[in-house]
PDB file of C-alpha atoms in Angstrom:
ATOM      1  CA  UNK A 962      14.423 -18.019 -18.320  1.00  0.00           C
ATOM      2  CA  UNK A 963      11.252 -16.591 -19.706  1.00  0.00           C
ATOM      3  CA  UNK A 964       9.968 -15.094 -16.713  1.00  0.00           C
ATOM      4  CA  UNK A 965      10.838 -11.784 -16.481  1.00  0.00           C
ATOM      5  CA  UNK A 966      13.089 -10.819 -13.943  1.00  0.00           C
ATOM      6  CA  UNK A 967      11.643  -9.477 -10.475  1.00  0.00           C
ATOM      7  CA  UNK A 968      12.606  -8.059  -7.415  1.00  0.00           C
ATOM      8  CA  UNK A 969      11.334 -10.361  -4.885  1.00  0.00           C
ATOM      9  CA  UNK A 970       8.481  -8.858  -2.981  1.00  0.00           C
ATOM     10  CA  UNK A 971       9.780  -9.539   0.134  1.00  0.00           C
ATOM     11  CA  UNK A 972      12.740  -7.366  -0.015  1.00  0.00           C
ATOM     12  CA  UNK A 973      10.201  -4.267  -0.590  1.00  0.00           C
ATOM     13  CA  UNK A 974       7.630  -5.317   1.682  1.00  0.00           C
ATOM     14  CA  UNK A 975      10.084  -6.098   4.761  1.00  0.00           C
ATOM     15  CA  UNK A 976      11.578  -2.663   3.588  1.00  0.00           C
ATOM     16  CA  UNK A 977       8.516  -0.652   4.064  1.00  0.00           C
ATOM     17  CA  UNK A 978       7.203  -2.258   7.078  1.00  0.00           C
ATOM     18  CA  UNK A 979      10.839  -1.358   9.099  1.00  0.00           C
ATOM     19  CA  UNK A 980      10.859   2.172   7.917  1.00  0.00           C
ATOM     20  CA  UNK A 981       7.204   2.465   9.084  1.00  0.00           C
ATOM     21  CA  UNK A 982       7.718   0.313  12.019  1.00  0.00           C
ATOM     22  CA  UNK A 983      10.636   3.042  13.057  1.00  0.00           C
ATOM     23  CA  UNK A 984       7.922   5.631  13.131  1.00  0.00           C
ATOM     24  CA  UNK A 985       4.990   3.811  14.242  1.00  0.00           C
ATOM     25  CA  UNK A 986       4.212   3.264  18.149  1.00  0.00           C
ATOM     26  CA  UNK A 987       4.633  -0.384  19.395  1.00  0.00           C
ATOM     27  CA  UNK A 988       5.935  -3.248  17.793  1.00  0.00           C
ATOM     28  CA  UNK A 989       3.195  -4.507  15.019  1.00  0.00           C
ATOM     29  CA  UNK A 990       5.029  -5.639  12.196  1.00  0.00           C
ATOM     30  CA  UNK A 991       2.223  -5.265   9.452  1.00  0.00           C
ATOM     31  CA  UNK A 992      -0.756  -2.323   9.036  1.00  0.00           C
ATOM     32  CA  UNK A 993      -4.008  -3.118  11.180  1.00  0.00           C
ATOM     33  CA  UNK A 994      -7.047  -4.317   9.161  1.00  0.00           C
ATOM     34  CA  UNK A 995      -8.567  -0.477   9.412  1.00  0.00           C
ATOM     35  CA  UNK A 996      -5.639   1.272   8.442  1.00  0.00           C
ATOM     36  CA  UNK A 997      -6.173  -0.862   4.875  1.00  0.00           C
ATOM     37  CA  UNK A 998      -9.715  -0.566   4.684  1.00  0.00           C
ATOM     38  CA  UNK A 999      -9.038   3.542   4.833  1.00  0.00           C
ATOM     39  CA  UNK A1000      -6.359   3.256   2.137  1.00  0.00           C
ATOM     40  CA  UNK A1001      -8.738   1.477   0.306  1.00  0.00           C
ATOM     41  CA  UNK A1002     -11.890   3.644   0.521  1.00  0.00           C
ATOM     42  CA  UNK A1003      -9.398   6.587  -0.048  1.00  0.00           C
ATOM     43  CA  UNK A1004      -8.395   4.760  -2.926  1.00  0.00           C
ATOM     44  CA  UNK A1005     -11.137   4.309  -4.554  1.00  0.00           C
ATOM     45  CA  UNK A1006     -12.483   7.773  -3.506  1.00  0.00           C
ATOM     46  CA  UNK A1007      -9.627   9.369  -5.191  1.00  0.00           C
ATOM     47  CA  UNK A1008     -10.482   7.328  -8.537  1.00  0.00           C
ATOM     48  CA  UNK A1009     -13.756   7.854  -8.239  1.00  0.00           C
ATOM     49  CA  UNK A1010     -13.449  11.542  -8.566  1.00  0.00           C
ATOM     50  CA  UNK A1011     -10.871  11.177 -11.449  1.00  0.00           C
ATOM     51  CA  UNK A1012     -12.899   9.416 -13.280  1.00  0.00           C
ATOM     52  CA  UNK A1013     -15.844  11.535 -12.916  1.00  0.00           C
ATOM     53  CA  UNK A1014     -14.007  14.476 -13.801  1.00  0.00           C
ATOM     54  CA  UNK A1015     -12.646  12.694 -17.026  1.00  0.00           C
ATOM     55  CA  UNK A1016     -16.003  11.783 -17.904  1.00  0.00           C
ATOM     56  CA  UNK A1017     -17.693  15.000 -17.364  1.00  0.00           C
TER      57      UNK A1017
END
């Protein structure tokens, strides 16, 4: 009862992966290892430059 209540993350990641698996070519169910690494390094890119810019 003290946990707070979640969504299960199931539910959001099985979700995702159909809507993208609709769209995608072929039947992988989850992201290859160098689509993640690019998310990633865009990521971090993408903070990098924010914080940069809210330093300077």
């Amino acid at each position: 009862m003290n946990t707070p209540t979640t969504p299960p993350p199931q539910q959001g990641q099985d979700d995702g992966q159909h809507g993208h698996d609709e769209h995608q070519q072929g039947g992988q169910d989850r992201p290859t290892l160098e689509e993640l690494r690019q998310q990633s390094v865009a990521l971090s890119e993408q903070i990098a430059q924010h914080l940069g810019r809210g330093a300077k």
